[in-house]
Coordinates of C-alpha atoms and ligand atoms in Angstrom, one line a residue:
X9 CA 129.0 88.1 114.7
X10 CA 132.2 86.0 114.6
X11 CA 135.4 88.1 113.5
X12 CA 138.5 86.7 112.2
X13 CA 141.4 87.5 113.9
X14 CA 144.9 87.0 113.2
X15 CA 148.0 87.2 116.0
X16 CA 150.5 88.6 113.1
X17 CA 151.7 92.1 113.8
X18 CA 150.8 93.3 110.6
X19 CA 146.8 91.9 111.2
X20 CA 147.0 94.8 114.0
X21 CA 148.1 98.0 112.1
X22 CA 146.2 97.0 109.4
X23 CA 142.9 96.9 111.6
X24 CA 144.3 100.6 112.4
X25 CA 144.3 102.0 108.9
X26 CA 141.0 100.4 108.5
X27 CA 139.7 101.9 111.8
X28 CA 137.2 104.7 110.9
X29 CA 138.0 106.5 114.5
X30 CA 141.8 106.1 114.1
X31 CA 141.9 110.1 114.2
X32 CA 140.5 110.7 117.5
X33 CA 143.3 109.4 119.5
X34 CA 145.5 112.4 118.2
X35 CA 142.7 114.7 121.0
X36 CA 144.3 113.6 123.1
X37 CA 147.4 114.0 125.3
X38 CA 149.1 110.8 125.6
X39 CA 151.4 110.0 129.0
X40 CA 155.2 109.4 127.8
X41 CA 156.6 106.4 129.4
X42 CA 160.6 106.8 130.0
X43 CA 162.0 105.8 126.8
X44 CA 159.9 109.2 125.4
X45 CA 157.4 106.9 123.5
X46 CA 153.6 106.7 124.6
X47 CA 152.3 104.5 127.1
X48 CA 149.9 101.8 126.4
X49 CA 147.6 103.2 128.2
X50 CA 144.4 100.7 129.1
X51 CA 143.4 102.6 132.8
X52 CA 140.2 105.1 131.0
X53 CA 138.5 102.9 133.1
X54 CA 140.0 104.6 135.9
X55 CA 141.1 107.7 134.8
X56 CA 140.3 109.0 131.1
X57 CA 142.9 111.3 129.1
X58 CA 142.8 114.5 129.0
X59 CA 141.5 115.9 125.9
X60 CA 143.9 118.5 124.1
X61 CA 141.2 120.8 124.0
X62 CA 140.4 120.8 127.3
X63 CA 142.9 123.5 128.7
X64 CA 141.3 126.0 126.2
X65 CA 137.8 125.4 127.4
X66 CA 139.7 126.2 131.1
X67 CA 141.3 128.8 129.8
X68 CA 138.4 130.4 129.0
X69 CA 136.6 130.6 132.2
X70 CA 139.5 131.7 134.1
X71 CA 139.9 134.4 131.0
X72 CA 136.3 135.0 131.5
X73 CA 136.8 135.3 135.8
X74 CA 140.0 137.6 135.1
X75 CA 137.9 140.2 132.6
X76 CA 134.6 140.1 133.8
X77 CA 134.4 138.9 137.8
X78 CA 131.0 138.7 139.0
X79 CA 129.6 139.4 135.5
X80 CA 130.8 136.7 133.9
X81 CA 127.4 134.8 135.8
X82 CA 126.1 135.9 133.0
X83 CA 128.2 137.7 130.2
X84 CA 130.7 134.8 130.0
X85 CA 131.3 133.5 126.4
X86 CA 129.5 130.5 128.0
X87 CA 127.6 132.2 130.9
X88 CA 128.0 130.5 134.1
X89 CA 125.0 130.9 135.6
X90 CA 123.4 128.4 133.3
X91 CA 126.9 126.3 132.7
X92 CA 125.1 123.3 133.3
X93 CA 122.6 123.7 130.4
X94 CA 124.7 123.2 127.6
X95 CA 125.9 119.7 129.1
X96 CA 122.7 118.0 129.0
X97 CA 121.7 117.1 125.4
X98 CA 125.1 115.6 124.6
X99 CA 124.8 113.9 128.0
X100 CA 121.3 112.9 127.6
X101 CA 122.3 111.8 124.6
X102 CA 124.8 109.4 125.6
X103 CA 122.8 107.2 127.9
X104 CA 119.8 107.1 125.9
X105 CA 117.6 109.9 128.1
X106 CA 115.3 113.2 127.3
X107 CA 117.1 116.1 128.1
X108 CA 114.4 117.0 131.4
X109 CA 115.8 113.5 133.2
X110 CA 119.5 114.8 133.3
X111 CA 121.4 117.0 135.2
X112 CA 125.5 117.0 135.5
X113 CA 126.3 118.1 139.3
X114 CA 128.4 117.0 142.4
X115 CA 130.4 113.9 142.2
X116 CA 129.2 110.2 141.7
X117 CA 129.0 109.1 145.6
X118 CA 126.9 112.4 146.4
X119 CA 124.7 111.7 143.7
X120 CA 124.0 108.5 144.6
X121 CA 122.9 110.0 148.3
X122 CA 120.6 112.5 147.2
X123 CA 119.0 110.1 144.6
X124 CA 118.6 107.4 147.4
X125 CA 117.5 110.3 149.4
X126 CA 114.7 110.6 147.4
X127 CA 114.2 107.1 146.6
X128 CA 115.1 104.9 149.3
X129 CA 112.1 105.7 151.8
X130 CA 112.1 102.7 153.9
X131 CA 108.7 101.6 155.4
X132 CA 108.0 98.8 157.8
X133 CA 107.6 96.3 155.4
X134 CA 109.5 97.7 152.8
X135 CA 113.0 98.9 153.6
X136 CA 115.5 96.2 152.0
X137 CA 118.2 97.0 149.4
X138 CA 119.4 94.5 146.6
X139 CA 123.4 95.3 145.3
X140 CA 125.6 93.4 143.2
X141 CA 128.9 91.7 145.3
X142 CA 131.3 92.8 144.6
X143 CA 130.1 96.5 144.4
X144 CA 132.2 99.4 144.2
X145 CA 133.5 100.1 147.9
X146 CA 132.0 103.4 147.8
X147 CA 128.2 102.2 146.5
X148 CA 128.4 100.0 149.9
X149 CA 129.5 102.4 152.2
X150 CA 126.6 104.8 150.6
X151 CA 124.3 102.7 150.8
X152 CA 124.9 101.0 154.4
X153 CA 125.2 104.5 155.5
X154 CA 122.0 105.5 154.0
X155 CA 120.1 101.8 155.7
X156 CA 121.7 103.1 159.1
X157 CA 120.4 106.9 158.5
X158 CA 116.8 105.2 158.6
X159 CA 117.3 103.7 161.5
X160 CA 117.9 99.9 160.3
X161 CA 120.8 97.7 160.2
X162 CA 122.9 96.4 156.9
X163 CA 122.6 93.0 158.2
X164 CA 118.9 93.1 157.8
X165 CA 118.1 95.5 154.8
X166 CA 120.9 95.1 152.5
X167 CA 121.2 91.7 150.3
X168 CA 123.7 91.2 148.1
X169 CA 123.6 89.5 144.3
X170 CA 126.8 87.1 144.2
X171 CA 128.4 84.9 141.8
X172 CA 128.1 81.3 142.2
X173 CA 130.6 79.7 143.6
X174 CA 133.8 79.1 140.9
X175 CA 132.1 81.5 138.5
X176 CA 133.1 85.5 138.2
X177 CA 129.7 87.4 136.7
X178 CA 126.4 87.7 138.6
X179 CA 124.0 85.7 136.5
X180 CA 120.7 87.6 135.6
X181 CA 118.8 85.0 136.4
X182 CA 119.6 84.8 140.2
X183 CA 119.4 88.2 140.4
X184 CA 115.6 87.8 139.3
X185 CA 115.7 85.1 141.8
X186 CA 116.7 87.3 145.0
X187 CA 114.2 90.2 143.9
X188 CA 111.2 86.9 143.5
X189 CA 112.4 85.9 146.7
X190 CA 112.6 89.6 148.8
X191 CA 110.1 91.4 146.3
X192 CA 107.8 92.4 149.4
X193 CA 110.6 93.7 151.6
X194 CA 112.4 95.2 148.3
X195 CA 112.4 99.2 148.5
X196 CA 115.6 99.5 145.9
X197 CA 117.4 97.4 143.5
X198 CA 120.9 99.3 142.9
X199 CA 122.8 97.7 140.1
X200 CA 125.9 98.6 138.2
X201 CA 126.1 99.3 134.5
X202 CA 128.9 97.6 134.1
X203 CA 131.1 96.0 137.0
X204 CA 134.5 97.8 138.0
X205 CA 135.7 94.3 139.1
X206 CA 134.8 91.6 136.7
X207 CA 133.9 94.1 133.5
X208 CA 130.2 92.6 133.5
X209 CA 127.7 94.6 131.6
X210 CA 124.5 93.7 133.6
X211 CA 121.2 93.2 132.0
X212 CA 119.3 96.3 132.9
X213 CA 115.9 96.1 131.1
X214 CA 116.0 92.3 132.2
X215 CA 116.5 93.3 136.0
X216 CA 114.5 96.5 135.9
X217 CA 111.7 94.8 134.4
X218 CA 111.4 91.6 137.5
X219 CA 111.8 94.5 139.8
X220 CA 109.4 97.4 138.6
X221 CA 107.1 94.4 138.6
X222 CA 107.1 93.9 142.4
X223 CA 106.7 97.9 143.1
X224 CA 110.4 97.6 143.4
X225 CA 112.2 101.0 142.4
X226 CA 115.5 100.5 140.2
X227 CA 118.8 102.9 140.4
X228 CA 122.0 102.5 138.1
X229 CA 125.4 103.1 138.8
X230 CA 127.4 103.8 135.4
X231 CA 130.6 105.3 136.4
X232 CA 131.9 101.9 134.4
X233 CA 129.4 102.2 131.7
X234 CA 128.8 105.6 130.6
X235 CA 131.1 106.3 127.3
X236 CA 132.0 102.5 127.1
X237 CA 128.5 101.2 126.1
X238 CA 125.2 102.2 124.8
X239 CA 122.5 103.0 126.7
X240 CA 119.0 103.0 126.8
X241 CA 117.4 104.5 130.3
X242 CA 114.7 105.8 129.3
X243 CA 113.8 103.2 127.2
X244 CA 114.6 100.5 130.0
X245 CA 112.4 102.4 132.2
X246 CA 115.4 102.9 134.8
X247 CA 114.1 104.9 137.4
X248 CA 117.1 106.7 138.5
X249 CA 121.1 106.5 137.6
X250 CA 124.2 108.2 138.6
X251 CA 127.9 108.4 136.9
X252 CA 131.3 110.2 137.1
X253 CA 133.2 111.6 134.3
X254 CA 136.5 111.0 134.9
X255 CA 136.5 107.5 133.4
X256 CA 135.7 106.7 130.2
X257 CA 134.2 110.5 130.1
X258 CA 138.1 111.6 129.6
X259 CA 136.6 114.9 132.1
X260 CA 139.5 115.1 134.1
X261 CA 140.4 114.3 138.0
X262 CA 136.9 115.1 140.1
X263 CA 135.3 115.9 137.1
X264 CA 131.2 116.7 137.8
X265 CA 129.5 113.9 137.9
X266 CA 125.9 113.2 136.7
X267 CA 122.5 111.8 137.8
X268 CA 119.2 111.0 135.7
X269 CA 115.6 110.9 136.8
X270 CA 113.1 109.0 134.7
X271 CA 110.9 111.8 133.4
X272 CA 107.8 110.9 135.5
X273 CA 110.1 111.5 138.3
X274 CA 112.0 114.3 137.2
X275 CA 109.2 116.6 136.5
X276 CA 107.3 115.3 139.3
X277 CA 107.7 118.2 142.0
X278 CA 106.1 116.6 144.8
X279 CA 108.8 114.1 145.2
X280 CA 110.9 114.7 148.0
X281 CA 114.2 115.7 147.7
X282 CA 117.4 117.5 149.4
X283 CA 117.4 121.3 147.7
X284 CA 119.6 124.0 147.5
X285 CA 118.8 127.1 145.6
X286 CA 119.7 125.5 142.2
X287 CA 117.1 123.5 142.1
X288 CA 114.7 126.1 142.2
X289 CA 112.8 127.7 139.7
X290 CA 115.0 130.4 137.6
X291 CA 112.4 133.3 137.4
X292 CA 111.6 133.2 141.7
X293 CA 115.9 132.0 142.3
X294 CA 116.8 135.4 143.6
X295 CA 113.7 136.2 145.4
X296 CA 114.3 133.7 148.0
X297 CA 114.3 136.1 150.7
X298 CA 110.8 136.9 149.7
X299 CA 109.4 134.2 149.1
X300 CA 111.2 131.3 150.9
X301 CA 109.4 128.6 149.5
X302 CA 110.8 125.9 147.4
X303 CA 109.7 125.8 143.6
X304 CA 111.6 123.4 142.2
X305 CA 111.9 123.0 138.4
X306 CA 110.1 120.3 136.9
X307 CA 112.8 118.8 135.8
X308 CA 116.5 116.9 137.0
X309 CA 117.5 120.0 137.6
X310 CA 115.3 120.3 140.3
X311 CA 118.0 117.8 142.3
X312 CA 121.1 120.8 141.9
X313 CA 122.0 121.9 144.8
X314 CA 124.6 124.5 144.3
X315 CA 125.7 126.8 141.4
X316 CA 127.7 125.2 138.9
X317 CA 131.7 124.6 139.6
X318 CA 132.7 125.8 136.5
X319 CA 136.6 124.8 137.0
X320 CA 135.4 121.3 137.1
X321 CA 132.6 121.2 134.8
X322 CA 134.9 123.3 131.5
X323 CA 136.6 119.9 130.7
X324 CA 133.5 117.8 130.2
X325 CA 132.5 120.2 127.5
X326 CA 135.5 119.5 125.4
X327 CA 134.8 115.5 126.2
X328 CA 131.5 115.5 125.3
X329 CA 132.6 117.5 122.0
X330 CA 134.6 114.4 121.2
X331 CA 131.7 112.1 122.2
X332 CA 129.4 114.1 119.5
X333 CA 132.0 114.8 117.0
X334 CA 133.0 111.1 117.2
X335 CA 128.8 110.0 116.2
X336 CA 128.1 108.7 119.5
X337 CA 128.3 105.3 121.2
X338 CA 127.5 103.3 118.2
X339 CA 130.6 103.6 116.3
X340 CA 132.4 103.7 119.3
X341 CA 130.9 100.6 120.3
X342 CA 131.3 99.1 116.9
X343 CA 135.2 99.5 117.5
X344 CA 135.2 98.6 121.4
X345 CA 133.4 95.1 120.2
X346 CA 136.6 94.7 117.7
X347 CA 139.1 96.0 120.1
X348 CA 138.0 94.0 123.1
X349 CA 137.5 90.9 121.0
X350 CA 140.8 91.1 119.4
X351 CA 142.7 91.5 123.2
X352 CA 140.6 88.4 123.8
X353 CA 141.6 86.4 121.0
X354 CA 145.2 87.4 121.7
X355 CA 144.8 86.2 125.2
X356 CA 143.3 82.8 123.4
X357 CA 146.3 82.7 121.5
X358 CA 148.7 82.7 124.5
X359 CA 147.1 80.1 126.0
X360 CA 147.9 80.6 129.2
X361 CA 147.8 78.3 131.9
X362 CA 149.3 81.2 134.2
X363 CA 145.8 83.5 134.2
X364 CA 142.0 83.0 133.5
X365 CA 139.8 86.1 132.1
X366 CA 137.1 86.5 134.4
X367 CA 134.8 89.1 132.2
X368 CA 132.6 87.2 130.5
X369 CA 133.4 85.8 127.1
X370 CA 130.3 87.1 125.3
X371 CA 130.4 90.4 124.2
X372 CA 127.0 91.6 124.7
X373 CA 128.1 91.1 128.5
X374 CA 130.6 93.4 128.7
X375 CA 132.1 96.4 127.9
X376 CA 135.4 97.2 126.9
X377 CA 137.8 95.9 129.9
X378 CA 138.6 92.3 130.2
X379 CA 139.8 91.4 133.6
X380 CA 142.5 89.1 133.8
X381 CA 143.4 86.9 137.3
X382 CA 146.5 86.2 137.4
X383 CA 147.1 82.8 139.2
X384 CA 150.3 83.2 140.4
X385 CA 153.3 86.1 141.2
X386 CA 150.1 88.5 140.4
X387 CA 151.9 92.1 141.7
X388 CA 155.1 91.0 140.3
X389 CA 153.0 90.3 136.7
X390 CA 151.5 93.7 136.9
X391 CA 154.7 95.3 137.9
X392 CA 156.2 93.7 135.2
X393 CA 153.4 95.3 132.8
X394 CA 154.0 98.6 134.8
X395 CA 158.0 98.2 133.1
X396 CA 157.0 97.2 129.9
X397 CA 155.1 100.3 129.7
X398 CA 151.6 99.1 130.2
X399 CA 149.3 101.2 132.0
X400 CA 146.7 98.7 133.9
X401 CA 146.0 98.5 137.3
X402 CA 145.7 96.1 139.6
X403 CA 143.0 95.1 142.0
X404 CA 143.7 92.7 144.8
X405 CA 144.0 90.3 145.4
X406 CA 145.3 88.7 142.3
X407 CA 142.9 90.5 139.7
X408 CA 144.5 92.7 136.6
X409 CA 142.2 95.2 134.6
X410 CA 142.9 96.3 131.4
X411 CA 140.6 98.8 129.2
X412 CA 141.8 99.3 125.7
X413 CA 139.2 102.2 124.8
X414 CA 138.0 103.4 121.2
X415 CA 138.6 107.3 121.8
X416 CA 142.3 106.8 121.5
X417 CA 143.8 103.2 121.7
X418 CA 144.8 101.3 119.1
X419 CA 144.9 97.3 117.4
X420 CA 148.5 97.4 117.5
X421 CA 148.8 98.7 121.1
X422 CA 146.7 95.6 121.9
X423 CA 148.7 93.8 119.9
X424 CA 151.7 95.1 121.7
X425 CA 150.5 94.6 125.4
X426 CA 149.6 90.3 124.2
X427 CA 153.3 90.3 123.4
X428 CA 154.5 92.0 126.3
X429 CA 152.6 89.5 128.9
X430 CA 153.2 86.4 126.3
X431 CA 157.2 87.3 126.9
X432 CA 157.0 87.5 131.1
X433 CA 154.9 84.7 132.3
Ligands
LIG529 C1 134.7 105.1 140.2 C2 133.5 104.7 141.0 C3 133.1 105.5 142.1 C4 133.8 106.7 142.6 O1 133.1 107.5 143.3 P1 133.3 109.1 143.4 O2 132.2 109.6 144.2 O3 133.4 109.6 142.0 O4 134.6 109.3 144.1 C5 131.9 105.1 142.8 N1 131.3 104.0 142.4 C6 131.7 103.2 141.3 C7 130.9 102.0 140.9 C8 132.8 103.6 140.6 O5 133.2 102.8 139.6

């Protein structure tokens, strides 16, 4: 699908009155820059907004603690003992799983340890790790830390997926390559969803497919991807994924997090795991003292470890609200495509000799942030974006990320940020 674009002011806001989702940025509380007026805000890919409609779902629980103390387990308007039931259609729903492969729990990092704690059972033969360079800093030092916890070194069980040489994205077709070449010694291919650095949307069925064909098991990490594209796990056959929430999730700072099982995993109970009393079945939970065995439930759930933090879990609720009321990801995605495109056409337009977008120009590869790499002056560019009122950030060394999202940004703010960095190049 080819759009036409135009660079004229009035092209943008009248993309906005034609924007079926135009509504949905007034949920949301947007941060004042000095001069009183909104920033343009392009960092949900680092930190979502906050929902307006998040302090009353807050509000609640702590009216709930205040009233009812310890009964408020179960007598709360939402009971807290089962907080996190009520999250898992509306997250299932979002990344294209059955409600028994999710559970919402912990943060993104621990996730990943107790899926790979599960998953990542190195033998002899098989103990090797395949990642995408550059991963998220925190992915690495999980999963070097998990090699070392079995006893083996990085250098020889963890292999990295890189770009070629002058080029930006990992290309699908030498990441087949690596798992051809290692698909013996293979134990777990982790993979983002979409890359925090570059803004590449990987191929997942492609890449779980080559692997799942070698006996190789498949993890993916969508804290970039979850709320920015659609997805299709159980479909894809992923075996296992984790996420956080604060990003395109709008859930608020250390928001819980989330983790899927495919369902012949999830309701697999043999499978070994790290448990906590959460995980076990409701109807034997507060028997444990009698019978101290682990039942888990045949489900995700199975994989909580603790009761529910129900301070950080409230403002997911009201996110995922806005995910539901708003249809889901296809219209959002619908207006992402537009969005994205139109920042990248404005880019075009500029012409810049002065910075080269290294997300890749198809949008089937990518979600909603472009990155842009400044070739020179790149931290006085971005602090020059910072005055204008642009909210980006900034990865070094030279590399800025913008993410106009489809919850509440507009044409015209994109419009607005291509004639701030055409005026200070
Ligand atoms: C944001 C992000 C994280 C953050 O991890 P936390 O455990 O939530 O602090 C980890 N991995 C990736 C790929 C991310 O984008």
């Amino acid at each position: 699908m080819t759009m036409q674009f135009s660079a004229d002011e009035e092209f943008a806001k009248q993309l906005d009155s034609e924007d079926p989702l135009r509504a949905f940025r007034d949920k949301f509380h947007l941060p004042l820059g000095k001069d009183g007026k909104p920033l343009i805000y392009f960092a949900g890919n680092s930190l979502g907004l906050m929902p307006k409609a998040a302090r009353q779902v807050v509000d609640q629980e702590l009216d709930d603690w205040a009233k009812l103390g310890v009964d408020a387990h179960l007598e709360a308007k939402t009971p807290w003992y089962t907080y996190h039931e009520p999250l898992r259609e509306p997250t299932a729903r979002l990344i294209g799983a059955k409600p028994v492969e999710v559970i919402c729990m912990n943060s993104l990092t621990v996730n990943l340890h107790l899926m790979m704690a599960t998953f990542y059972r190195p033998t002899k033969s098989r103990f090797k790790v395949l990642m995408e360079d550059p991963a998220f800093p925190s992915d690495t030092y999980a999963i070097k830390t998990q090699i070392v916890h079995h006893g083996l070194g990085p250098k020889d069980a963890l292999i990295l997926a890189s770009p070629r040489k002058g080029e930006f994205g990992v290309r699908t077709e030498d990441i087949v390559d690596l798992i051809e070449q290692n698909a013996d010694q293979l134990a777990v291919v982790l993979i983002a969803g979409v890359n925090f650095f570059s803004g590449q949307l990987f191929d997942i069925p492609t890449i779980t497919k080559a692997a799942q064909k070698r006996g190789i098991t498949v993890g993916v990490d969508l804290a970039h991807a979850i709320g920015n594209v659609p997805l299709s796990l159980h479909d894809w056959d992923v075996d296992f994924a984790v996420w956080c929430s604060y990003k395109y999730l709008n859930a608020g700072p250390g928001a819980v997090a989330g983790a899927y099982l495919h369902e012949r995993h999830a309701t697999n109970t043999k499978l070994p795991r790290l448990a906590g009393w959460f995980g076990n079945d409701p109807n034997t939970r507060f028997r444990l003292h009698l019978e101290p065995e682990f039942i888990p439930v045949p489900s995700a759930d199975s994989w909580q470890i603790s009761n529910p933090p129900i301070f950080s879990m409230a403002p997911l609720r009201a996110s995922l609200s806005i995910f539901e009321e708003a249809g889901g990801m296809r219209p959002l995605r619908a207006k992402s495509i537009k969005l994205t495109g139109y920042l990248e056409f404005l880019l075009n337009e500029i012409g810049s000799k002065k910075f080269t977008v290294i997300t890749p120009r198809d949008a089937n590869a990518r979600g909603c942030q472009l990155s842009i790499l400044a070739h020179e002056h790149p931290k006085e560019l971005f602090q020059e974006l910072q005055t204008a009122g642009v909210k980006c950030d900034f990865r070094e060394p030279h590399v800025i990320r913008v993410a106009p999202t489809p919850l509440y940004n507009t044409f015209h703010e994109v419009w607005r940020f291509a004639k701030i960095l055409a005026e200070h190049q």
